[in-house]
PDB file of C-alpha atoms and ligand atoms in Angstrom:
ATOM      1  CA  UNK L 695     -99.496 310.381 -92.974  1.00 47.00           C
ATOM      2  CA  UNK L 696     -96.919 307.977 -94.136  1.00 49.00           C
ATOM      3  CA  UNK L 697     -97.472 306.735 -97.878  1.00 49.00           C
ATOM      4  CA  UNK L 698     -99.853 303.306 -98.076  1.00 54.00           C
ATOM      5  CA  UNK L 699     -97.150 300.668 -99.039  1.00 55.00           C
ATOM      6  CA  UNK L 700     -98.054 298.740-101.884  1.00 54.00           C
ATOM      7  CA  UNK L 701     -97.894 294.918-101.663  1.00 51.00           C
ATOM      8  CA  UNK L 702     -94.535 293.953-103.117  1.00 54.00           C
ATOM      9  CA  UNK L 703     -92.848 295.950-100.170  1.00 60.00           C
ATOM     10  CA  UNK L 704     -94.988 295.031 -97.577  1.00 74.00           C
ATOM     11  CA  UNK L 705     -93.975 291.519 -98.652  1.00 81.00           C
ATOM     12  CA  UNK L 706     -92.219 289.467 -94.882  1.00 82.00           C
ATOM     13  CA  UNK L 707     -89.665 288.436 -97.689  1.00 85.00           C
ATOM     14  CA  UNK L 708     -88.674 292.460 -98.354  1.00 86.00           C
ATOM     15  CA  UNK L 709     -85.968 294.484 -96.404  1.00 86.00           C
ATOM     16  CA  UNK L 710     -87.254 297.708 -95.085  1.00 85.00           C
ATOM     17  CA  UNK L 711     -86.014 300.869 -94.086  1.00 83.00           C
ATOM     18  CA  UNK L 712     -87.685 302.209 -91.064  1.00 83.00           C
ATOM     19  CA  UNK L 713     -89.142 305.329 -91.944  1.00 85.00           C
ATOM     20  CA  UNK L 714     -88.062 308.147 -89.241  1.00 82.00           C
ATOM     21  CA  UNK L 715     -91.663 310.101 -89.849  1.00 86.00           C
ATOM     22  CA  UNK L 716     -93.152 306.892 -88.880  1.00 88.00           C
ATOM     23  CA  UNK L 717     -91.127 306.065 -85.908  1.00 84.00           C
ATOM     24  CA  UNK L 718     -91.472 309.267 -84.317  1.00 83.00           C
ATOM     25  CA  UNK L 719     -95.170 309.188 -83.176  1.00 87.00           C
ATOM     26  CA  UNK L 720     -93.956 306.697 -80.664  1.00 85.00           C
ATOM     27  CA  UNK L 721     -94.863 306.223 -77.987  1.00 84.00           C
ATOM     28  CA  UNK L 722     -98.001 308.697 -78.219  1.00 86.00           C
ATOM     29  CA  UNK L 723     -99.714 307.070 -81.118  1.00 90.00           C
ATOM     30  CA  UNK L 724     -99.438 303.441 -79.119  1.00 91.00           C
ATOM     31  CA  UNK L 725    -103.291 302.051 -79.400  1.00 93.00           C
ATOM     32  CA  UNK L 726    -102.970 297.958 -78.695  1.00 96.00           C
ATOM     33  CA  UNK L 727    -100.997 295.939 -76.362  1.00 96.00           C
ATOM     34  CA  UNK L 728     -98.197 294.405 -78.193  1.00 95.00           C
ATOM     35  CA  UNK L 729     -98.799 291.250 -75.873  1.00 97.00           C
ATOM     36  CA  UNK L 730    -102.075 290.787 -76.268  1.00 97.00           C
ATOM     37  CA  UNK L 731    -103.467 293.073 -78.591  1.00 97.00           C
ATOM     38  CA  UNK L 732    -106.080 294.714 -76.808  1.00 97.00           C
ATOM     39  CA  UNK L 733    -106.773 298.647 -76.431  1.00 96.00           C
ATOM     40  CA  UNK L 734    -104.238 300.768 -74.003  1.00 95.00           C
ATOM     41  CA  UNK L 735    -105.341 303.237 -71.889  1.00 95.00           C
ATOM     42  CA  UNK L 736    -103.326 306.330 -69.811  1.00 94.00           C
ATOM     43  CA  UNK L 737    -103.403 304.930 -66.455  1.00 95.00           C
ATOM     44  CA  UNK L 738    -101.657 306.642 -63.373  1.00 96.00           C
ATOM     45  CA  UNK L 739     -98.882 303.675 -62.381  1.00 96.00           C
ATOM     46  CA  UNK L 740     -97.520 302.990 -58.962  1.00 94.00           C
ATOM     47  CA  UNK L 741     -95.346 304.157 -57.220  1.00 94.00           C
ATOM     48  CA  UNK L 742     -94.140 306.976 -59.164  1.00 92.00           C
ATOM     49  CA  UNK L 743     -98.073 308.036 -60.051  1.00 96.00           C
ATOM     50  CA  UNK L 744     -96.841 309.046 -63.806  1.00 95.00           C
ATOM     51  CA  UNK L 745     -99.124 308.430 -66.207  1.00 95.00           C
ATOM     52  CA  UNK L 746     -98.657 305.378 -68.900  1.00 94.00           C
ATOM     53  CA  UNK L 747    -100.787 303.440 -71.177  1.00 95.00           C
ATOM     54  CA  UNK L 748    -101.623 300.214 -69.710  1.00 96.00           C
ATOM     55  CA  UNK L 749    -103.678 297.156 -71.548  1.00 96.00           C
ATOM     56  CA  UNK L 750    -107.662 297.422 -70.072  1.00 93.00           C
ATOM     57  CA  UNK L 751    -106.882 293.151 -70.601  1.00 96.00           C
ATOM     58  CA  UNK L 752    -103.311 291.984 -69.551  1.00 97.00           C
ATOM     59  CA  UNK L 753    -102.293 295.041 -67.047  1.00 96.00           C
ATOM     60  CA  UNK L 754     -98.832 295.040 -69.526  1.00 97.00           C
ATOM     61  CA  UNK L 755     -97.691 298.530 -68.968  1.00 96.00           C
ATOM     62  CA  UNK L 756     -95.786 300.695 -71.654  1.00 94.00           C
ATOM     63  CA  UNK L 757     -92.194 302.135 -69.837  1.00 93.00           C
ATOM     64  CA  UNK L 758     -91.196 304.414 -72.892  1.00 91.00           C
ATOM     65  CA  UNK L 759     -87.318 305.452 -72.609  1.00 91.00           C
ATOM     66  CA  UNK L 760     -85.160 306.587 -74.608  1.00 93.00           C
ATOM     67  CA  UNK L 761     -82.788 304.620 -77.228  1.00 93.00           C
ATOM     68  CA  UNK L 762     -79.312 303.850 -76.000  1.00 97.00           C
ATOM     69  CA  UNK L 763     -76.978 304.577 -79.401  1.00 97.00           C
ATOM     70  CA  UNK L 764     -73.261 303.268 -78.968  1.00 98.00           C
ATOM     71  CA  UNK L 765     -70.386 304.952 -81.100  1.00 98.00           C
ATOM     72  CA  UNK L 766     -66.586 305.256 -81.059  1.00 98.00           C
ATOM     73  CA  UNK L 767     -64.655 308.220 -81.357  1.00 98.00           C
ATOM     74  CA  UNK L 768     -61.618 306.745 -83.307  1.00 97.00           C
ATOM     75  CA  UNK L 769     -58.560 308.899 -82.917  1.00 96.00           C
ATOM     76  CA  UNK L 770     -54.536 308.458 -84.796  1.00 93.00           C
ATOM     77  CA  UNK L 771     -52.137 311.112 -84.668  1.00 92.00           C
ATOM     78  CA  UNK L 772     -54.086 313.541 -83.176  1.00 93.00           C
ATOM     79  CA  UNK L 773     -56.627 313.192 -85.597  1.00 96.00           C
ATOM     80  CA  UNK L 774     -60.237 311.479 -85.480  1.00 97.00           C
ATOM     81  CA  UNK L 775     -62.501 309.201 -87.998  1.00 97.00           C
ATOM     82  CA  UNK L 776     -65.602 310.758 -89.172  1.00 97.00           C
ATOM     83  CA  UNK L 777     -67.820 309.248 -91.881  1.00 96.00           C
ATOM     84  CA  UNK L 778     -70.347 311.224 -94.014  1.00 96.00           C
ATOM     85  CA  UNK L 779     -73.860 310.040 -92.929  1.00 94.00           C
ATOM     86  CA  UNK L 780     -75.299 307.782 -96.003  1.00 91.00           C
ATOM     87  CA  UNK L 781     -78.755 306.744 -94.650  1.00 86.00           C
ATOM     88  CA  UNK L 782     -81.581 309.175 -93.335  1.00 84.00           C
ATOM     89  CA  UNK L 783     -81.786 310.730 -90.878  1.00 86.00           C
ATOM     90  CA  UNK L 784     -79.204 313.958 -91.703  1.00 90.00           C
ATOM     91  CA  UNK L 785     -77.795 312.137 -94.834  1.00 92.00           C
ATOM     92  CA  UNK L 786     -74.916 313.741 -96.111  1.00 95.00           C
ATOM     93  CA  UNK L 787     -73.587 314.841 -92.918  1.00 97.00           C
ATOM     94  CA  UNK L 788     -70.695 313.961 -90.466  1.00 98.00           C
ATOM     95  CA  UNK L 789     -70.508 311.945 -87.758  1.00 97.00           C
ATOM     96  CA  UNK L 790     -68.553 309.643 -86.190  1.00 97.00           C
ATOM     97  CA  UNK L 791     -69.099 305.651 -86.181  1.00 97.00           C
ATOM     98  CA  UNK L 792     -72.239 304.208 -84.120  1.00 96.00           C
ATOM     99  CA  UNK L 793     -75.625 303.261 -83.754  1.00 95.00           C
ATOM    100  CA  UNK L 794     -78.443 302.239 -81.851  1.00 95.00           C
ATOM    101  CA  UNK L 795     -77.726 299.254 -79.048  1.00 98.00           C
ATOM    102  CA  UNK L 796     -79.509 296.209 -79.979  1.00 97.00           C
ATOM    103  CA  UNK L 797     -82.029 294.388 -76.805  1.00 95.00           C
ATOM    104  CA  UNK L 798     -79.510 291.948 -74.939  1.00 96.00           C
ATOM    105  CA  UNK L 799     -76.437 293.477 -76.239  1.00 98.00           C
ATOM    106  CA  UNK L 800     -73.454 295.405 -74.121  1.00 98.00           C
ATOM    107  CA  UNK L 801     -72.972 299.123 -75.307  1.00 98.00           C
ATOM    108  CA  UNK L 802     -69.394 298.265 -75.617  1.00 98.00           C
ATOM    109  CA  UNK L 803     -70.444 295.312 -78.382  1.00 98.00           C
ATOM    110  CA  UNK L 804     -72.462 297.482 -79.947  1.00 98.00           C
ATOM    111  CA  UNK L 805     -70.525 300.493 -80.808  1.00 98.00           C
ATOM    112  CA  UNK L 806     -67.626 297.781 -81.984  1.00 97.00           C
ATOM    113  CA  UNK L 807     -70.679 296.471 -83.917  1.00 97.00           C
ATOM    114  CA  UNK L 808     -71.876 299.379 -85.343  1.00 96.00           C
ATOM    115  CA  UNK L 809     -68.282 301.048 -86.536  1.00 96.00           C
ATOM    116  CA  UNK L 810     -67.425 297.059 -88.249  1.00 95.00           C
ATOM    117  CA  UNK L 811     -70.717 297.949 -90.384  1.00 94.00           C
ATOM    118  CA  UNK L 812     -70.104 301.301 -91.322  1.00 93.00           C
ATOM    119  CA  UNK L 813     -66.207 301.327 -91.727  1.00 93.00           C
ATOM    120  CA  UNK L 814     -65.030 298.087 -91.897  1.00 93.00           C
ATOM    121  CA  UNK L 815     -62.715 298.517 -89.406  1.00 94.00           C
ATOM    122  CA  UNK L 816     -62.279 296.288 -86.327  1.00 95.00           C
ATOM    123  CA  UNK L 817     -61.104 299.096 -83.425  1.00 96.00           C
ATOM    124  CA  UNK L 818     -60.260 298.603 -79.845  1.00 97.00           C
ATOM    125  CA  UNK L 819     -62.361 300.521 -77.384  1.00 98.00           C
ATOM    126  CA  UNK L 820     -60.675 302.468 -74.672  1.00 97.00           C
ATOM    127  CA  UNK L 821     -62.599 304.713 -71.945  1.00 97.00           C
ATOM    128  CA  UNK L 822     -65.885 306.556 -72.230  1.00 98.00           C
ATOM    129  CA  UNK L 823     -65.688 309.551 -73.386  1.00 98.00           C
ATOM    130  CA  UNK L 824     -68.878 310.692 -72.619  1.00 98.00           C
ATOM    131  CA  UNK L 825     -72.501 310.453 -72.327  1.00 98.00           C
ATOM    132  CA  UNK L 826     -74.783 313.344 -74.338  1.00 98.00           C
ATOM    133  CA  UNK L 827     -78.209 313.672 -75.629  1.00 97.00           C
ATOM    134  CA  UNK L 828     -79.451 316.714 -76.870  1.00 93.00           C
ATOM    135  CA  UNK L 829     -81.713 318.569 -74.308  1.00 93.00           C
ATOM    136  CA  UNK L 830     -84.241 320.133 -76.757  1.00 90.00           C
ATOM    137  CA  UNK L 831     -85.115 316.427 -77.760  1.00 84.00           C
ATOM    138  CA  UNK L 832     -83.767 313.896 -75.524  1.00 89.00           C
ATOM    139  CA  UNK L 833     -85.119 310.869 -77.206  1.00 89.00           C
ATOM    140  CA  UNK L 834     -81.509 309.080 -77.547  1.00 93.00           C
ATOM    141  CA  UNK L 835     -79.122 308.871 -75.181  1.00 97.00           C
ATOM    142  CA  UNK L 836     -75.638 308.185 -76.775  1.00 98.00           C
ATOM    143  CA  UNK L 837     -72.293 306.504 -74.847  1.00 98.00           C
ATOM    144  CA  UNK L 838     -69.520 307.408 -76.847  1.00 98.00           C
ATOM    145  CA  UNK L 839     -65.896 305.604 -76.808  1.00 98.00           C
ATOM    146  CA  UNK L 840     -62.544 306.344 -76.922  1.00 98.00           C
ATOM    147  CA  UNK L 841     -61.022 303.747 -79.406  1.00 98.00           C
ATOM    148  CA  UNK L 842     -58.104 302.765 -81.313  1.00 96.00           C
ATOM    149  CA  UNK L 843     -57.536 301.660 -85.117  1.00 91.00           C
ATOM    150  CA  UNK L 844     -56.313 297.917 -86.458  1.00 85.00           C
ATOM    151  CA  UNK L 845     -54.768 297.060 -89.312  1.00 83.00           C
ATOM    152  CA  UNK L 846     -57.650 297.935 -91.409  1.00 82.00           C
ATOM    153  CA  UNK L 847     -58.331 300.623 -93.300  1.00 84.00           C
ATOM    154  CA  UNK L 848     -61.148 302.465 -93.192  1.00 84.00           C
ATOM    155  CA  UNK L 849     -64.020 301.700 -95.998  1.00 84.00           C
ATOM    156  CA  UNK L 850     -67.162 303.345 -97.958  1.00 88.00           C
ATOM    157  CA  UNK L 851     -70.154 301.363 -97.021  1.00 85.00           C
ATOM    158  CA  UNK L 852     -73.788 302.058 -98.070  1.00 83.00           C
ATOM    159  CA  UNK L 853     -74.028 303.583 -94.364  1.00 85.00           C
ATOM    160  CA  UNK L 854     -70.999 306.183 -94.689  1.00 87.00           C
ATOM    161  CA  UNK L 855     -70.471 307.149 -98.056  1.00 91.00           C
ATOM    162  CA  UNK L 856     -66.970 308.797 -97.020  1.00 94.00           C
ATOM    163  CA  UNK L 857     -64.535 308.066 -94.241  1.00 95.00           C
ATOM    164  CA  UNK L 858     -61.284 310.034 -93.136  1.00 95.00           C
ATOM    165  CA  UNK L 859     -59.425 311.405 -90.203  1.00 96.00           C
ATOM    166  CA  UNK L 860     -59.995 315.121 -89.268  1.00 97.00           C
ATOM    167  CA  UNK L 861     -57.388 317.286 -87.217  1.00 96.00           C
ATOM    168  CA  UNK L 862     -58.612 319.529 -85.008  1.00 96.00           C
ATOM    169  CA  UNK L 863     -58.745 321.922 -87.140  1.00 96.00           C
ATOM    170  CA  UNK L 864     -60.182 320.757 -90.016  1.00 97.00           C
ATOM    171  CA  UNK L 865     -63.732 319.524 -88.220  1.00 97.00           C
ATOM    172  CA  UNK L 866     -66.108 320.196 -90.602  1.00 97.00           C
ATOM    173  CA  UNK L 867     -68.500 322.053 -87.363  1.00 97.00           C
ATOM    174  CA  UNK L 868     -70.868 323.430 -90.078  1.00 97.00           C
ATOM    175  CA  UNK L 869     -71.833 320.145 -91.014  1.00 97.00           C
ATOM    176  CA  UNK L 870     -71.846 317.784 -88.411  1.00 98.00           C
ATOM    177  CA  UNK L 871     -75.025 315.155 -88.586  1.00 95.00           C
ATOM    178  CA  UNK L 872     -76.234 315.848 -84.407  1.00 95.00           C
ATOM    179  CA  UNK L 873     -75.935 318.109 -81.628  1.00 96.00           C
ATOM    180  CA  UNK L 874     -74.549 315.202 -79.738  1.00 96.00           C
ATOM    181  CA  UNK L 875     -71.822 314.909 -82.138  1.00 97.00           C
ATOM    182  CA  UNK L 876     -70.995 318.661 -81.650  1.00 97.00           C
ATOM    183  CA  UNK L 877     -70.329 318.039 -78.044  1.00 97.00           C
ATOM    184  CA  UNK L 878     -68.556 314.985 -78.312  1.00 98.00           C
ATOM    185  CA  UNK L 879     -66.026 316.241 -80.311  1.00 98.00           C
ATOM    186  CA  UNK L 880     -65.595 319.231 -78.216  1.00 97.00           C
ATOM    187  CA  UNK L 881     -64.768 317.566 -75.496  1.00 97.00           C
ATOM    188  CA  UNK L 882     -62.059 315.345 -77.227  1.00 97.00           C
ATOM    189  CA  UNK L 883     -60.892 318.898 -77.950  1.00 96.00           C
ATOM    190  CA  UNK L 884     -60.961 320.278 -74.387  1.00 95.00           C
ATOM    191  CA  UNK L 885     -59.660 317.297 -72.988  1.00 92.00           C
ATOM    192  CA  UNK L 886     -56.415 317.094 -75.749  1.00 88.00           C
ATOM    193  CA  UNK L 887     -55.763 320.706 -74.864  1.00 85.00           C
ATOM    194  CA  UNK L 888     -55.676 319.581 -71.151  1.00 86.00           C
ATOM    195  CA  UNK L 889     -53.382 316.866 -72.299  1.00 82.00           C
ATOM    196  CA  UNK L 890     -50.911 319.003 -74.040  1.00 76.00           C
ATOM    197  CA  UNK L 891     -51.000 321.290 -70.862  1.00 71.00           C
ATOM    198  CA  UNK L 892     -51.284 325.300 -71.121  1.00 64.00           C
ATOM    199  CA  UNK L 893     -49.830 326.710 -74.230  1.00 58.00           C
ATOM    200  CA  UNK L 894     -45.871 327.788 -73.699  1.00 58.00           C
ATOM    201  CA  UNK L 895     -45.534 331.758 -72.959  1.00 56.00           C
TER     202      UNK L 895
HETATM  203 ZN1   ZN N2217    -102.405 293.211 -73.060  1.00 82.98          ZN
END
């Protein structure tokens, strides 16, 4: 059970953190119709016969999915930007720039978005690298960029409490914030060895 919040923060006036325990019994905990407000009930829906909760008043139905996160894999010499994770969840550990993909905006706007926050920097997005979510709990679903550097440097915000380039060899693998991250960056790595071609005999 999540701690009772005591009037000064649940205040409309007072910024918030969401709190992950909270936000992970959705979508089974759903009770009310957030139209209407009335009870939802598991209902077999047509024409795929899953089951969802559906409002006994308005008919809304509840399509659960998973969250689209948008990041950038920023890369300079041969090397690539991770920050150290200043927020919950996996605080402390590395990842690289991005974030969850706002209703009504593009992935592409969002990771720039999301790395201006957290570094400061204003990049320039090149292809996809990828798309990965982690099998064992696919409740995000994250597009991850290529993307070049400005003129800025990079900067500590209260969302990445450190920020600096990593060669290959240096990835901190131990430490990395997601599973998603690990495979990211493992395929920048596979696909830079393709790059380079086969080693010389
Ligand atoms: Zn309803």
């Amino acid at each position: 059970m999540p701690a009772k919040r005591d009037a000064q923060v649940s205040h409309p006036d007072c910024p918030v953190h969401a709190d992950h325990r909270v936000q992970h019994q959705f979508p089974e905990k759903v009770r009310f119709c957030p139209l209407c407000g009335s009870e939802m009930k598991p209902r077999i829906v047509l024409p795929d016969r899953k089951r969802f909760k559906v409002c006994d008043r308005c008919g809304f139905v509840y399509f659960p999915g998973p969250k689209l996160v948008a990041g950038c894999l920023i890369t300079a010499n041969g090397r690539v930007l991770l920050l150290r994770r200043g927020i919950e969840p996996q605080v402390g550990k590395w990842t690289f720039p991005g974030g969850y993909v706002d209703l009504g905006e593009t992935p592409a706007a969002a990771a720039l978005r999301e790395t201006r926050e957290e570094t400061g920097m204003q990049v320039q997005l090149g292809r996809v690298l990828g798309v990965y979510a982690d099998p064992a709990a696919p409740i995000v679903a994250v597009v991850v960029y290529m993307a070049k550097a400005g003129i800025e440097q990079a900067s500590v915000t209260d969302e990445a409490t450190e920020v600096r380039y990593f060669s290959p060899t240096e990835i901190p693998w131990q430490e990395l914030a997601f599973s998603t991250t690990r495979e990211a960056l493992s395929d920048w790595l596979s696909q830079l060895s393709q790059e380079k071609g086969p080693p010389l005999p």
